[in-house]
Tab-separated table of C-alpha atoms and ligand atoms in Angstrom:
chain	number	residue	atom	x	y	z
A	21	MET	CA	55.533	-11.181	34.794
A	22	THR	CA	57.553	-11.394	37.841
A	23	ASP	CA	55.908	-11.497	41.323
A	24	THR	CA	56.842	-9.479	44.433
A	25	PRO	CA	58.156	-11.606	47.070
A	26	SER	CA	57.408	-9.034	49.588
A	27	SER	CA	54.360	-8.894	51.857
A	28	PRO	CA	51.674	-6.191	51.232
A	29	SER	CA	51.945	-3.347	53.206
A	30	GLU	CA	49.039	-2.449	56.134
A	31	GLN	CA	47.762	-0.015	53.871
A	32	GLN	CA	46.758	-2.458	51.377
A	33	ILE	CA	45.342	-5.028	53.768
A	34	GLU	CA	43.239	-2.370	55.171
A	35	GLN	CA	42.235	-1.471	51.669
A	36	ALA	CA	41.311	-4.961	50.475
A	37	ALA	CA	39.590	-5.769	53.877
A	38	ARG	CA	37.432	-2.499	53.202
A	39	VAL	CA	36.753	-3.771	49.780
A	40	LEU	CA	35.739	-6.826	50.785
A	41	ALA	CA	33.367	-5.725	53.436
A	42	GLN	CA	31.829	-3.397	51.049
A	43	GLY	CA	30.571	-6.221	48.688
A	44	GLY	CA	33.892	-6.388	46.213
A	45	LEU	CA	35.947	-9.004	45.022
A	46	VAL	CA	39.689	-9.586	46.297
A	47	ALA	CA	42.255	-11.977	45.080
A	48	PHE	CA	44.625	-12.966	48.146
A	49	PRO	CA	47.501	-15.553	48.915
A	50	THR	CA	46.736	-18.314	51.111
A	51	GLU	CA	49.397	-21.313	51.709
A	52	THR	CA	47.787	-23.957	49.091
A	53	VAL	CA	46.536	-21.414	46.218
A	54	TYR	CA	45.298	-18.175	45.610
A	55	GLY	CA	41.712	-17.316	46.122
A	56	LEU	CA	39.271	-15.079	44.997
A	57	GLY	CA	37.457	-13.854	47.813
A	58	ALA	CA	34.392	-12.022	48.628
A	59	ASP	CA	32.037	-11.537	51.628
A	60	ALA	CA	30.494	-14.906	52.476
A	61	GLU	CA	27.433	-13.249	53.952
A	62	ASN	CA	26.683	-10.969	50.853
A	63	PRO	CA	24.739	-12.990	47.918
A	64	ALA	CA	25.545	-10.103	45.598
A	65	ALA	CA	29.255	-9.983	46.586
A	66	VAL	CA	29.143	-14.173	46.072
A	67	GLN	CA	27.365	-13.944	42.889
A	68	LEU	CA	30.438	-11.835	41.536
A	69	ILE	CA	32.879	-14.573	42.300
A	70	TYR	CA	30.621	-17.401	40.409
A	71	LYS	CA	30.544	-14.657	37.188
A	72	ALA	CA	34.061	-13.918	37.302
A	73	LYS	CA	34.853	-17.471	37.169
A	74	GLY	CA	32.199	-18.828	34.763
A	75	ARG	CA	31.301	-21.537	37.461
A	76	PRO	CA	27.822	-22.589	37.796
A	77	ALA	CA	26.103	-21.279	40.785
A	78	ASN	CA	25.144	-24.766	42.030
A	79	HIS	CA	29.079	-25.191	43.177
A	80	PRO	CA	29.472	-24.759	46.892
A	81	LEU	CA	32.349	-22.199	48.332
A	82	ILE	CA	34.808	-22.611	50.885
A	83	VAL	CA	34.357	-19.982	53.527
A	84	HIS	CA	37.798	-18.847	55.333
A	85	VAL	CA	37.864	-17.612	58.789
A	86	ALA	CA	40.476	-16.072	61.104
A	87	PRO	CA	42.359	-17.830	63.987
A	88	GLY	CA	39.838	-17.680	66.884
A	89	ALA	CA	36.783	-16.719	64.598
A	90	ASP	CA	33.514	-17.967	66.755
A	91	LEU	CA	32.525	-21.169	64.594
A	92	ARG	CA	29.242	-21.308	66.109
A	93	TYR	CA	28.346	-18.336	64.030
A	94	TRP	CA	28.734	-20.588	60.621
A	95	VAL	CA	27.618	-24.150	61.878
A	96	THR	CA	25.309	-25.445	63.884
A	97	ASP	CA	27.256	-28.582	65.242
A	98	ILE	CA	30.668	-29.412	65.787
A	99	PRO	CA	31.140	-32.964	66.128
A	100	PRO	CA	34.023	-34.245	68.711
A	101	VAL	CA	35.918	-35.137	64.961
A	102	ALA	CA	35.793	-32.074	63.496
A	103	GLN	CA	37.145	-30.401	66.941
A	104	GLN	CA	40.231	-32.708	67.132
A	105	LEU	CA	41.020	-31.850	63.013
A	106	MET	CA	40.835	-28.294	63.953
A	107	ASP	CA	42.553	-28.753	66.879
A	108	ALA	CA	45.378	-30.686	64.904
A	109	PHE	CA	45.586	-28.723	61.378
A	110	TRP	CA	44.245	-25.313	62.035
A	111	PRO	CA	45.353	-22.910	60.871
A	112	GLY	CA	46.149	-24.960	57.668
A	113	PRO	CA	45.333	-26.562	54.350
A	114	LEU	CA	42.228	-28.396	55.823
A	115	THR	CA	38.627	-27.669	54.844
A	116	LEU	CA	35.817	-29.468	57.168
A	117	ILE	CA	32.544	-29.443	55.647
A	118	LEU	CA	30.006	-28.853	58.533
A	119	PRO	CA	26.068	-28.358	59.104
A	120	ARG	CA	25.389	-24.732	58.059
A	121	ASN	CA	24.043	-22.377	60.218
A	122	PRO	CA	20.372	-21.441	58.582
A	123	ALA	CA	21.379	-18.099	59.228
A	124	ILE	CA	23.971	-18.102	56.366
A	125	PRO	CA	22.865	-17.169	53.428
A	126	ASP	CA	22.735	-20.647	51.392
A	127	THR	CA	24.096	-18.840	47.904
A	128	VAL	CA	27.863	-19.646	49.343
A	129	SER	CA	27.099	-23.350	49.744
A	130	GLY	CA	25.424	-23.596	46.329
A	131	GLY	CA	21.976	-24.157	48.265
A	132	GLN	CA	23.598	-27.247	50.050
A	133	SER	CA	22.825	-27.546	53.864
A	134	SER	CA	26.440	-27.673	54.886
A	135	ILE	CA	29.140	-25.281	54.916
A	136	GLY	CA	32.839	-25.625	54.368
A	137	ILE	CA	35.297	-23.789	56.333
A	138	ARG	CA	38.920	-23.451	56.493
A	139	CYS	CA	41.279	-21.388	58.710
A	140	PRO	CA	44.141	-20.415	56.431
A	141	SER	CA	47.423	-20.332	57.932
A	142	HIS	CA	49.159	-17.686	55.630
A	143	PRO	CA	49.723	-14.625	57.211
A	144	VAL	CA	48.409	-11.985	54.403
A	145	ALA	CA	45.368	-14.166	54.505
A	146	GLN	CA	45.114	-14.353	58.071
A	147	ALA	CA	45.533	-10.287	58.387
A	148	LEU	CA	43.045	-9.549	55.889
A	149	LEU	CA	40.421	-12.128	57.684
A	150	LYS	CA	41.042	-10.269	61.135
A	151	ARG	CA	40.828	-6.595	59.637
A	152	MET	CA	37.616	-7.685	58.094
A	153	ALA	CA	36.257	-9.251	61.047
A	154	GLU	CA	36.929	-5.665	62.729
A	155	LEU	CA	34.834	-3.785	60.084
A	156	LYS	CA	31.738	-5.998	60.504
A	157	PRO	CA	29.186	-5.013	63.183
A	158	SER	CA	28.956	-9.003	64.255
A	159	GLY	CA	33.076	-8.687	64.537
A	160	GLN	CA	32.862	-11.964	62.559
A	161	ALA	CA	33.909	-12.404	58.933
A	162	GLY	CA	33.914	-15.114	56.260
A	163	VAL	CA	35.653	-14.650	52.872
A	164	ALA	CA	34.093	-17.138	50.365
A	165	ALA	CA	37.115	-17.972	47.971
A	166	PRO	CA	37.526	-20.592	45.307
A	167	SER	CA	40.927	-20.946	44.023
A	168	ALA	CA	41.175	-17.643	41.656
A	169	ASN	CA	41.150	-19.058	38.293
A	170	LYS	CA	38.724	-19.582	35.433
A	171	PHE	CA	36.207	-22.427	36.065
A	172	GLY	CA	38.331	-26.052	35.506
A	173	GLN	CA	41.262	-24.091	34.847
A	174	VAL	CA	44.498	-24.934	36.728
A	175	SER	CA	44.833	-23.107	40.512
A	176	PRO	CA	47.058	-20.037	40.632
A	177	THR	CA	49.979	-20.313	42.813
A	178	ALA	CA	51.203	-16.904	41.994
A	179	ALA	CA	50.004	-13.326	41.756
A	180	SER	CA	51.122	-13.107	38.101
A	181	HIS	CA	48.842	-16.411	37.695
A	182	VAL	CA	45.936	-14.731	39.073
A	183	ARG	CA	46.469	-11.754	36.843
A	184	ASP	CA	46.802	-13.755	33.697
A	185	GLU	CA	43.662	-15.720	34.558
A	186	PHE	CA	41.304	-12.244	34.998
A	187	ALA	CA	42.997	-10.324	32.761
A	188	ASP	CA	39.924	-8.940	31.508
A	189	MET	CA	38.840	-7.574	34.677
A	190	SER	CA	40.316	-3.970	36.033
A	191	ALA	CA	41.644	-3.095	39.013
A	192	GLU	CA	38.511	-1.880	40.322
A	193	GLU	CA	36.372	-5.022	39.755
A	194	LEU	CA	39.087	-7.105	40.868
A	195	LEU	CA	41.719	-5.769	43.521
A	196	ILE	CA	44.654	-8.481	43.476
A	197	VAL	CA	46.812	-8.721	46.876
A	198	GLU	CA	50.158	-9.833	45.813
A	199	ALA	CA	52.698	-12.014	47.945
A	200	GLY	CA	55.165	-14.609	46.739
A	201	PRO	CA	54.154	-18.236	45.508
A	202	SER	CA	51.899	-20.629	47.737
A	203	GLU	CA	53.943	-22.810	49.611
A	204	VAL	CA	51.792	-25.964	49.149
A	205	GLY	CA	50.755	-25.834	45.374
A	206	ILE	CA	47.547	-27.595	45.479
A	207	GLU	CA	44.136	-27.161	46.836
A	208	SER	CA	43.241	-27.986	50.641
A	209	THR	CA	42.412	-31.294	51.668
A	210	ILE	CA	38.491	-31.719	52.193
A	211	VAL	CA	36.976	-33.523	55.233
A	212	ASP	CA	33.085	-33.624	55.166
A	213	VAL	CA	32.009	-34.406	58.829
A	214	SER	CA	28.785	-33.075	58.364
A	215	ARG	CA	26.550	-36.367	58.620
A	216	THR	CA	28.115	-37.682	62.222
A	217	HIS	CA	24.851	-37.295	63.564
A	218	GLN	CA	23.488	-39.999	61.208
A	219	GLY	CA	26.772	-42.236	62.097
A	220	VAL	CA	28.474	-41.311	59.217
A	221	GLY	CA	32.384	-40.579	60.151
A	222	ALA	CA	34.596	-38.568	58.427
A	223	VAL	CA	34.715	-38.792	54.609
A	224	LEU	CA	37.966	-37.574	52.474
A	225	LEU	CA	36.235	-35.616	49.695
A	226	ARG	CA	39.406	-34.028	48.060
A	227	PRO	CA	43.176	-35.291	49.171
A	228	GLY	CA	45.667	-32.769	49.684
A	229	HIS	CA	48.757	-31.732	51.432
A	230	ILE	CA	47.193	-33.106	54.799
A	231	SER	CA	47.232	-36.613	53.833
A	232	ALA	CA	44.357	-39.852	54.623
A	233	ALA	CA	47.111	-41.172	57.060
A	234	MET	CA	47.837	-37.684	59.067
A	235	ILE	CA	43.842	-37.550	59.847
A	236	ALA	CA	44.019	-41.385	60.456
A	237	GLU	CA	46.622	-40.260	63.058
A	238	VAL	CA	44.578	-37.555	64.653
A	239	ILE	CA	40.973	-39.167	64.685
A	240	GLY	CA	41.690	-43.166	65.013
A	241	TYR	CA	40.601	-44.157	61.654
A	242	GLU	CA	41.037	-43.669	57.969
A	243	PRO	CA	38.443	-41.133	56.431
A	244	ALA	CA	36.355	-43.061	54.097
A	245	SER	CA	36.059	-42.331	50.147
A	246	PRO	CA	32.865	-40.574	49.369
A	247	ASP	CA	29.604	-42.470	49.042
A	248	GLN	CA	26.299	-41.680	46.883
A	249	GLN	CA	25.052	-39.127	49.721
A	250	ALA	CA	28.312	-37.438	50.088
A	251	PRO	CA	28.219	-33.710	49.243
A	252	GLN	CA	29.278	-33.096	45.689
A	253	VAL	CA	32.853	-31.403	45.288
A	254	SER	CA	33.244	-29.290	42.019
A	255	GLY	CA	37.062	-30.508	42.079
A	256	SER	CA	36.067	-33.757	41.894
A	257	LEU	CA	34.643	-33.828	38.618
A	258	LYS	CA	36.563	-36.381	36.745
A	259	ALA	CA	38.118	-33.572	34.290
A	260	HIS	CA	39.367	-30.707	36.174
A	261	TYR	CA	41.950	-29.155	37.149
A	262	ALA	CA	43.452	-29.352	33.345
A	263	PRO	CA	46.134	-27.026	31.415
A	264	ARG	CA	45.082	-26.209	28.196
A	265	THR	CA	47.635	-28.489	26.033
A	266	PRO	CA	46.383	-31.706	25.969
A	267	LEU	CA	48.410	-34.019	28.658
A	268	SER	CA	48.641	-37.492	29.047
A	269	LEU	CA	50.213	-39.969	31.578
A	270	PHE	CA	52.758	-42.463	30.844
A	271	ASP	CA	54.597	-45.308	32.532
A	272	GLU	CA	57.471	-47.684	31.528
A	273	GLY	CA	54.183	-49.897	30.166
A	274	ASN	CA	53.197	-47.399	27.802
A	275	ALA	CA	56.394	-46.334	26.838
A	276	PRO	CA	56.312	-47.548	23.490
A	277	ALA	CA	53.050	-45.769	22.765
A	278	VAL	CA	54.758	-42.581	23.495
A	279	GLN	CA	57.839	-43.194	21.501
A	280	ALA	CA	55.654	-43.554	18.342
A	281	ALA	CA	53.618	-40.397	18.927
A	282	LEU	CA	56.691	-38.503	19.566
A	283	ALA	CA	58.153	-40.270	16.482
A	284	LYS	CA	55.210	-38.634	14.461
A	285	GLY	CA	57.114	-35.174	15.383
A	286	GLY	CA	55.569	-31.742	16.286
A	287	LYS	CA	56.565	-29.837	19.279
A	288	GLN	CA	56.014	-32.346	22.656
A	289	ALA	CA	57.018	-31.988	26.117
A	290	ILE	CA	58.108	-34.768	28.272
A	291	VAL	CA	58.215	-34.529	32.188
A	292	ALA	CA	59.735	-37.319	34.031
A	293	PHE	CA	61.775	-38.166	36.883
A	294	ALA	CA	65.771	-38.459	35.964
A	295	SER	CA	65.435	-42.094	36.662
A	296	LEU	CA	63.676	-42.794	33.562
A	297	PRO	CA	64.874	-41.995	29.890
A	298	PRO	CA	63.494	-44.468	27.684
A	299	PHE	CA	62.858	-41.983	24.874
A	300	SER	CA	65.082	-40.591	22.090
A	301	ALA	CA	66.297	-36.812	23.140
A	302	ASP	CA	66.263	-35.272	20.004
A	303	VAL	CA	62.539	-35.020	19.433
A	304	HIS	CA	61.181	-33.352	22.539
A	305	ASP	CA	61.587	-30.927	25.623
A	306	TRP	CA	62.213	-32.818	28.446
A	307	TYR	CA	61.456	-31.517	32.406
A	308	VAL	CA	62.816	-33.308	35.215
A	309	CYS	CA	60.667	-33.149	37.920
A	310	SER	CA	61.147	-33.411	41.823
A	311	PRO	CA	61.109	-36.952	43.296
A	312	ASP	CA	59.859	-35.418	46.081
A	313	ALA	CA	55.698	-35.484	46.474
A	314	GLN	CA	55.799	-31.949	48.175
A	315	LEU	CA	58.263	-30.347	46.251
A	316	TYR	CA	56.376	-31.622	43.124
A	317	ALA	CA	53.204	-30.477	44.712
A	318	GLN	CA	54.495	-27.039	45.221
A	319	ASP	CA	55.921	-26.781	41.341
A	320	LEU	CA	52.583	-28.487	39.544
A	321	TYR	CA	50.522	-25.732	38.925
A	322	ALA	CA	53.328	-23.259	37.849
A	323	MET	CA	54.668	-25.840	35.871
A	324	LEU	CA	51.468	-26.821	33.653
A	325	ARG	CA	51.089	-23.005	33.220
A	326	ARG	CA	55.022	-22.807	31.834
A	327	LEU	CA	54.231	-25.735	29.566
A	328	ASP	CA	50.956	-24.432	28.348
A	329	GLN	CA	53.103	-21.370	27.316
A	330	GLY	CA	55.478	-23.546	25.529
A	331	GLN	CA	53.345	-24.051	22.222
A	332	TYR	CA	53.435	-27.821	22.664
A	333	GLN	CA	51.273	-30.211	20.745
A	334	HIS	CA	51.148	-32.585	23.429
A	335	ILE	CA	52.533	-32.820	27.265
A	336	TRP	CA	53.771	-36.186	28.291
A	337	VAL	CA	53.599	-36.607	32.088
A	338	GLN	CA	55.387	-39.820	34.015
A	339	ARG	CA	53.035	-41.252	36.348
A	340	CYS	CA	54.098	-40.501	39.679
A	341	PRO	CA	54.286	-43.488	42.404
A	342	ASP	CA	51.619	-45.319	43.621
A	343	THR	CA	51.967	-44.571	47.244
A	344	PRO	CA	49.955	-42.728	50.142
A	345	ASP	CA	52.153	-39.263	49.849
A	346	TRP	CA	51.511	-38.763	46.382
A	347	GLN	CA	47.742	-39.329	46.540
A	348	ALA	CA	46.874	-35.577	46.123
A	349	VAL	CA	49.462	-35.234	42.915
A	350	ASN	CA	47.963	-38.277	41.539
A	351	ASP	CA	44.267	-37.184	41.943
A	352	ARG	CA	45.052	-33.866	40.452
A	353	LEU	CA	47.332	-35.450	37.358
A	354	GLY	CA	44.509	-37.602	36.880
A	355	ARG	CA	41.983	-35.241	36.394
A	356	ALA	CA	44.363	-33.328	33.986
A	357	ALA	CA	44.988	-36.108	31.978
A	358	ALA	CA	41.129	-36.912	32.023
A	359	ALA	CA	40.335	-33.851	30.357
A	360	PHE	CA	41.871	-35.198	27.307
A	361	GLU	CA	40.597	-38.977	27.262
B	409	TXA	O1	43.059	-24.669	49.098
B	409	TXA	C1	41.795	-24.370	48.806
B	409	TXA	O2	40.760	-24.795	49.271
B	409	TXA	C2	41.502	-22.979	48.202
B	409	TXA	C3	42.067	-21.820	48.656
B	409	TXA	C4	41.710	-20.805	48.393
B	409	TXA	O3	41.428	-21.923	49.635
B	409	TXA	N1	40.086	-22.850	47.616
B	409	TXA	C5	39.455	-23.936	46.747
B	409	TXA	O4	38.432	-23.789	46.459
B	409	TXA	O5	40.089	-24.830	46.183
B	409	TXA	P1	37.278	-24.393	45.202
B	409	TXA	O6	36.078	-23.908	45.138
B	409	TXA	O7	38.368	-24.297	44.060
B	409	TXA	O8	37.288	-25.723	45.529
B	409	TXA	C6	36.553	-26.034	46.791
B	409	TXA	C7	35.631	-26.990	47.022
B	409	TXA	C8	35.068	-27.230	45.775
B	409	TXA	O9	35.095	-28.272	44.911
B	409	TXA	C9	33.535	-27.534	46.510
B	409	TXA	O10	32.597	-28.011	45.946
B	409	TXA	C10	33.800	-27.582	47.955
B	409	TXA	O11	35.256	-27.345	48.063
B	409	TXA	N2	32.879	-27.514	48.986
B	409	TXA	C11	32.788	-26.237	49.429
B	409	TXA	N3	31.496	-26.149	50.281
B	409	TXA	C12	31.085	-27.374	50.173
B	409	TXA	C13	30.032	-28.102	50.750
B	409	TXA	N4	29.072	-27.257	51.676
B	409	TXA	N5	29.800	-29.453	50.601
B	409	TXA	C14	30.430	-29.960	49.749
B	409	TXA	N6	31.737	-29.810	49.251
B	409	TXA	C15	31.910	-28.394	49.342
B	410	MG	MG1	38.970	-24.767	42.214
């Protein structure tokens, strides 16, 4: 299936905003990945997300808001560090965990007292959120949206991926707003700033396009790694973001073991940087990946989906450099491989 690169029409945005305001499900594009959205203030609508994804209901969802939304509607406190991060990176691929306004039903945050908020930069997401806010009596709208994939699977970076994931749902059950491929390609960076009143600074819950170094430049220190008290993140399950085909990482150190596995035969794929050809070329399919971390991230999930369709017995992916700019890609690849350990 091909994806329409064009933007949806005004009527399509209008229809999607109405479906959301009336408690329905809408998949929509963001700059990171496609989201599976429902009205964050409507617990029955939020339940539809959990049901469609097959996701446990104690996993909190990210609430998406339009630029200029009144954050006080959603949260009780905006600490200075959160304000600094919003000023620097919103709209964009950054989610902040903040203390939830108790007036917002806790279905959306899996019962936690915090809430994840993100203001996406994608123009279609923004138009949808803006129009939905106009339809709400409060003038405020939040769309709860996890990535539009079944629980534990690879996130969708194209409308065709969403259609494939939810082929079991009719257009009445799930409206898909189509736009081109996602620019960033991996999920937003998540930073917890919900415990500053306890003296806990920013904590990096999920690495992403907005790197720890970029955050440090704005707030003056590197965000900490999650501790025991940090909010739970489903994407932080050790095994997550996995393709269906078994996947392992390799580097020059375990090249002989990979060579031995390849020699046993069977259709296997190798994903590697062009500079490393340690295997005989006749026993496998060879995919050359980008040496640029951002381009790699942009294509990562689409690549895993293509490989899943290749009927391989095994996918071997060369380890990426262990440098800060590769942190988010390494995080996702590590979890994909962990699913098969
Ligand atoms: O880029 C993204 O963030 C995409 C697009 C659609 O915006 N969304 C996304 O959602 O990746 P999801 O549900 O696949 O991942 C959201 C992560 C989960 O790991 C969840 O646990 C965490 O955000 N999260 C949301 N609210 C939270 C909260 N109150 N406390 C801790 N973690 C939270
Ligand atoms: Mg997800």
